[in-house]
Tab-separated table of C-alpha atoms in Angstrom:
chain	number	residue	atom	x	y	z
A	25	ALA	CA	10.677	12.438	-6.715
A	26	GLN	CA	9.988	10.559	-3.542
A	27	LYS	CA	11.782	7.291	-3.013
A	28	ILE	CA	11.587	4.541	-0.412
A	29	THR	CA	14.236	1.865	0.077
A	30	GLN	CA	14.051	-1.330	2.083
A	31	THR	CA	17.360	-3.150	1.849
A	32	GLN	CA	16.410	-6.375	3.641
A	33	PRO	CA	14.609	-8.789	1.311
A	34	GLY	CA	14.199	-11.281	4.131
A	35	MET	CA	14.625	-11.467	7.886
A	36	PHE	CA	14.555	-14.512	10.162
A	37	VAL	CA	14.004	-14.055	13.879
A	38	GLN	CA	13.374	-16.334	16.829
A	39	GLU	CA	10.028	-16.023	18.515
A	40	LYS	CA	9.949	-13.512	21.388
A	41	GLU	CA	12.956	-11.630	20.103
A	42	ALA	CA	12.797	-8.038	18.913
A	43	VAL	CA	13.345	-7.276	15.245
A	44	THR	CA	14.183	-4.110	13.357
A	45	LEU	CA	13.126	-3.657	9.749
A	46	ASP	CA	15.045	-0.979	7.898
A	47	CYS	CA	13.602	1.785	5.772
A	48	THR	CA	15.269	4.829	4.249
A	49	TYR	CA	13.615	7.490	2.190
A	50	ASP	CA	14.364	10.467	0.045
A	51	THR	CA	12.211	13.505	-0.550
A	52	SER	CA	12.573	17.211	-1.132
A	53	ASP	CA	9.273	17.966	0.565
A	54	PRO	CA	9.760	19.168	4.168
A	55	SER	CA	6.327	17.854	5.118
A	56	TYR	CA	5.661	14.156	4.697
A	57	GLY	CA	4.356	11.084	6.418
A	58	LEU	CA	5.874	7.642	6.826
A	59	PHE	CA	3.766	4.511	7.141
A	60	TRP	CA	4.352	0.833	7.773
A	61	TYR	CA	2.025	-1.877	6.505
A	62	LYS	CA	1.922	-5.618	7.069
A	63	GLN	CA	0.836	-7.956	4.292
A	64	PRO	CA	0.144	-11.556	5.346
A	65	SER	CA	0.052	-14.321	2.787
A	66	SER	CA	-3.671	-13.704	2.347
A	67	GLY	CA	-2.820	-10.420	0.641
A	68	GLU	CA	-4.596	-7.792	2.672
A	69	MET	CA	-2.693	-4.670	3.658
A	70	ILE	CA	-2.792	-3.920	7.365
A	71	PHE	CA	-1.812	-0.447	8.568
A	72	LEU	CA	0.583	-0.617	11.519
A	73	ILE	CA	2.032	2.770	12.373
A	74	TYR	CA	2.476	6.357	11.191
A	75	GLN	CA	5.212	8.953	11.720
A	76	GLY	CA	4.882	12.559	10.609
A	77	SER	CA	7.948	14.494	9.524
A	78	TYR	CA	7.335	17.150	12.169
A	79	ASP	CA	6.615	14.732	15.001
A	80	GLN	CA	9.070	15.230	17.822
A	81	GLN	CA	8.656	11.783	19.298
A	82	ASN	CA	8.935	8.354	17.779
A	83	ALA	CA	5.567	6.765	17.094
A	84	THR	CA	4.511	3.703	19.062
A	85	GLU	CA	1.543	1.360	18.653
A	86	GLY	CA	1.539	-1.585	21.015
A	87	ARG	CA	4.463	-3.838	20.077
A	88	TYR	CA	5.331	-1.626	17.113
A	89	SER	CA	7.549	1.399	17.340
A	90	LEU	CA	9.160	3.530	14.713
A	91	ASN	CA	12.773	4.601	15.071
A	92	PHE	CA	12.632	7.888	13.208
A	93	GLN	CA	15.970	9.506	12.442
A	94	LYS	CA	15.142	12.504	10.313
A	95	ALA	CA	18.701	13.621	9.593
A	96	ARG	CA	19.537	10.151	8.307
A	97	LYS	CA	16.185	9.897	6.509
A	98	SER	CA	15.445	6.584	8.080
A	99	ALA	CA	12.251	5.215	9.591
A	100	ASN	CA	12.932	1.735	10.885
A	101	LEU	CA	10.145	-0.406	12.298
A	102	VAL	CA	10.840	-2.182	15.565
A	103	ILE	CA	8.684	-5.117	16.580
A	104	SER	CA	9.153	-6.157	20.178
A	105	ALA	CA	8.519	-9.651	21.536
A	106	SER	CA	7.884	-11.127	18.108
A	107	GLN	CA	5.142	-13.693	17.639
A	108	LEU	CA	4.599	-16.415	15.048
A	109	GLY	CA	1.730	-14.366	13.657
A	110	ASP	CA	4.138	-11.558	12.802
A	111	SER	CA	5.448	-13.590	9.877
A	112	ALA	CA	4.480	-11.573	6.794
A	113	MET	CA	5.700	-9.033	4.266
A	114	TYR	CA	6.288	-5.589	5.688
A	115	PHE	CA	6.194	-2.462	3.570
A	116	CYS	CA	7.438	0.992	4.384
A	117	ALA	CA	5.658	3.800	2.560
A	118	MET	CA	5.860	7.564	2.280
A	119	ARG	CA	3.407	10.246	1.351
A	120	GLU	CA	4.484	13.786	0.585
A	121	ASP	CA	2.001	16.301	1.936
A	122	ARG	CA	2.070	18.459	-1.165
A	123	GLY	CA	0.901	17.610	-4.653
A	124	ALA	CA	-1.003	14.443	-5.365
A	125	GLN	CA	-0.273	12.988	-1.924
A	126	LYS	CA	0.400	9.580	-3.355
A	127	LEU	CA	1.547	6.780	-1.094
A	128	VAL	CA	4.723	5.223	-2.477
A	129	PHE	CA	5.925	1.869	-1.195
A	130	GLY	CA	9.326	0.334	-0.633
A	131	GLN	CA	10.272	-3.092	-1.944
A	132	GLY	CA	9.215	-4.855	1.212
A	133	THR	CA	10.858	-7.190	3.712
A	134	ARG	CA	9.670	-10.729	4.294
A	135	LEU	CA	9.811	-11.450	8.008
A	136	THR	CA	9.795	-15.027	9.225
A	137	ILE	CA	9.415	-15.783	12.911
A	138	ASN	CA	10.842	-19.143	13.923
A	139	PRO	CA	9.419	-21.051	16.908
B	8	GLY	CA	-14.331	1.596	11.015
B	9	ALA	CA	-12.818	2.647	7.672
B	10	VAL	CA	-13.625	-0.509	5.734
B	11	VAL	CA	-12.865	-0.857	2.051
B	12	SER	CA	-14.539	-3.712	0.226
B	13	GLN	CA	-13.206	-5.066	-3.048
B	14	HIS	CA	-14.937	-7.517	-5.350
B	15	PRO	CA	-14.263	-10.042	-6.735
B	16	SER	CA	-11.426	-11.508	-4.724
B	17	ARG	CA	-10.417	-13.844	-7.521
B	18	VAL	CA	-11.225	-13.930	-11.197
B	19	ILE	CA	-10.076	-16.095	-14.045
B	20	CYS	CA	-10.822	-14.909	-17.536
B	21	LYS	CA	-9.886	-15.751	-21.073
B	22	SER	CA	-7.530	-13.653	-23.102
B	23	GLY	CA	-9.345	-10.861	-24.921
B	24	THR	CA	-12.178	-10.456	-22.450
B	25	SER	CA	-12.714	-7.562	-20.051
B	26	VAL	CA	-12.873	-7.739	-16.285
B	27	LYS	CA	-14.405	-5.226	-13.899
B	28	ILE	CA	-13.213	-4.868	-10.312
B	29	GLU	CA	-15.258	-2.919	-7.784
B	30	CYS	CA	-13.941	-1.000	-4.805
B	31	ARG	CA	-16.346	0.347	-2.206
B	32	SER	CA	-15.815	2.404	0.914
B	33	LEU	CA	-18.401	0.970	3.300
B	34	ASP	CA	-18.473	3.428	6.177
B	35	PHE	CA	-16.949	6.593	4.804
B	36	GLN	CA	-16.984	8.706	1.691
B	37	ALA	CA	-13.924	8.780	-0.499
B	38	THR	CA	-13.454	11.523	-3.063
B	39	THR	CA	-10.189	9.868	-4.002
B	40	MET	CA	-9.320	6.209	-4.316
B	41	PHE	CA	-6.034	4.671	-5.374
B	42	TRP	CA	-5.501	1.572	-7.489
B	43	TYR	CA	-2.335	-0.466	-7.043
B	44	ARG	CA	-0.941	-3.478	-8.818
B	45	GLN	CA	1.302	-6.073	-7.236
B	46	PHE	CA	3.245	-8.774	-9.040
B	47	PRO	CA	4.303	-11.877	-7.081
B	48	LYS	CA	6.977	-11.167	-4.500
B	49	GLN	CA	7.081	-7.506	-5.471
B	50	SER	CA	5.914	-4.246	-4.019
B	51	LEU	CA	2.732	-2.327	-4.670
B	52	MET	CA	2.922	-0.063	-7.696
B	53	LEU	CA	0.470	2.792	-7.966
B	54	MET	CA	-1.474	2.585	-11.201
B	55	ALA	CA	-3.838	5.511	-10.938
B	56	THR	CA	-5.646	7.908	-8.688
B	57	SER	CA	-9.405	7.738	-9.030
B	58	ASN	CA	-11.213	11.033	-8.528
B	59	GLU	CA	-14.947	11.173	-7.889
B	60	GLY	CA	-16.723	12.994	-10.678
B	61	SER	CA	-13.652	13.541	-12.822
B	62	LYS	CA	-11.071	11.690	-14.837
B	63	ALA	CA	-8.576	9.437	-13.183
B	64	THR	CA	-4.924	10.396	-13.006
B	65	TYR	CA	-2.704	7.641	-14.348
B	66	GLU	CA	0.892	6.971	-13.423
B	67	GLN	CA	3.536	7.034	-16.085
B	68	GLY	CA	3.556	3.871	-18.145
B	69	VAL	CA	0.005	2.822	-17.275
B	70	GLU	CA	-2.276	2.583	-20.301
B	71	LYS	CA	-5.440	4.487	-19.539
B	72	ASP	CA	-7.331	2.857	-22.407
B	73	LYS	CA	-6.509	-0.566	-21.048
B	74	PHE	CA	-7.221	0.130	-17.402
B	75	LEU	CA	-10.461	2.075	-17.339
B	76	ILE	CA	-11.300	3.714	-14.040
B	77	ASN	CA	-14.692	5.090	-13.133
B	78	HIS	CA	-15.426	6.825	-9.835
B	79	ALA	CA	-19.125	7.486	-10.169
B	80	SER	CA	-19.958	8.050	-6.528
B	81	LEU	CA	-18.298	8.901	-3.246
B	82	THR	CA	-18.256	5.245	-2.241
B	83	LEU	CA	-17.532	3.350	-5.442
B	84	SER	CA	-14.640	3.165	-7.869
B	85	THR	CA	-14.288	0.544	-10.574
B	86	LEU	CA	-11.292	-0.675	-12.511
B	87	THR	CA	-11.957	-2.410	-15.812
B	88	VAL	CA	-9.142	-4.332	-17.427
B	89	THR	CA	-10.062	-4.282	-21.094
B	90	SER	CA	-9.009	-6.928	-23.592
B	91	ALA	CA	-7.047	-8.717	-20.917
B	92	HIS	CA	-3.911	-10.656	-21.788
B	93	PRO	CA	-1.843	-13.086	-19.722
B	94	GLU	CA	0.641	-10.338	-18.852
B	95	ASP	CA	-2.200	-8.513	-17.082
B	96	SER	CA	-2.400	-11.350	-14.582
B	97	SER	CA	-1.625	-9.762	-11.248
B	98	PHE	CA	-2.957	-8.776	-7.838
B	99	TYR	CA	-4.963	-5.551	-8.014
B	100	ILE	CA	-5.738	-3.720	-4.811
B	101	CYS	CA	-7.652	-0.516	-4.176
B	102	SER	CA	-7.407	1.885	-1.290
B	103	ALA	CA	-8.860	5.077	0.114
B	104	ARG	CA	-8.369	7.532	2.925
B	105	ALA	CA	-11.177	7.946	5.435
B	106	TRP	CA	-10.203	11.517	6.211
B	107	GLN	CA	-7.820	14.105	4.829
B	108	GLY	CA	-5.448	14.623	7.737
B	109	ALA	CA	-1.729	14.178	7.225
B	110	ASN	CA	-1.742	11.142	9.494
B	111	SER	CA	-4.599	9.388	7.742
B	112	PRO	CA	-3.491	6.002	6.437
B	113	LEU	CA	-4.713	4.355	3.293
B	114	HIS	CA	-7.261	1.660	3.984
B	115	PHE	CA	-7.020	-1.186	1.543
B	116	GLY	CA	-9.478	-3.616	0.073
B	117	ASN	CA	-8.576	-7.290	0.214
B	118	GLY	CA	-7.405	-7.249	-3.385
B	119	THR	CA	-8.376	-9.073	-6.559
B	120	ARG	CA	-6.212	-11.797	-7.989
B	121	LEU	CA	-6.657	-11.754	-11.749
B	122	THR	CA	-5.564	-14.687	-13.869
B	123	VAL	CA	-5.815	-14.365	-17.629
B	124	THR	CA	-5.591	-17.640	-19.532
């Protein structure tokens, strides 16, 4: 069964600093996708970035980048030049490409950006 | 693009009543929609996969007779919480994929906060 682990319940970072949010996963499927979502206090889920298991390069989307280390089964999210508006819950998620293709979420990390 | 609309955003109901939550894909067709539940300060737990024109697939431990899912068209799925009790109070959020590629993310509705008194 697929499993996603986020070991940081909370992170506190000074504005303008970079922050890394950890995510490890476990799957027996060789083909899978990894996703990061942001959930502000309002509750909506905002898609940030995607990394495919066969992608050779780390994904980047603006200030977001994904540090994908396949052998270690980790997919850490890096936010550069953090802003006050980055304060939110962040969820790592995985979808195996076979079977039901369900998206399974990690426990989440609450990121707080301090001015 | 890829907008998912969920209604209502908040609902308060009395114990024993039923509540229907609607999830619509506004600018794409979705043969499959996913319903999640989120308790305060916790992660999203998949409840069921809603399949257009067929029965929903429920996750282990989710009561299908309590959480009725209907996916009558390619743009609408509904979740009905039947005979709601206070322990059903939660944040329910639906999602769908706009296309079937491996890199297609789930697009989420804004969620429904259900409070059962």
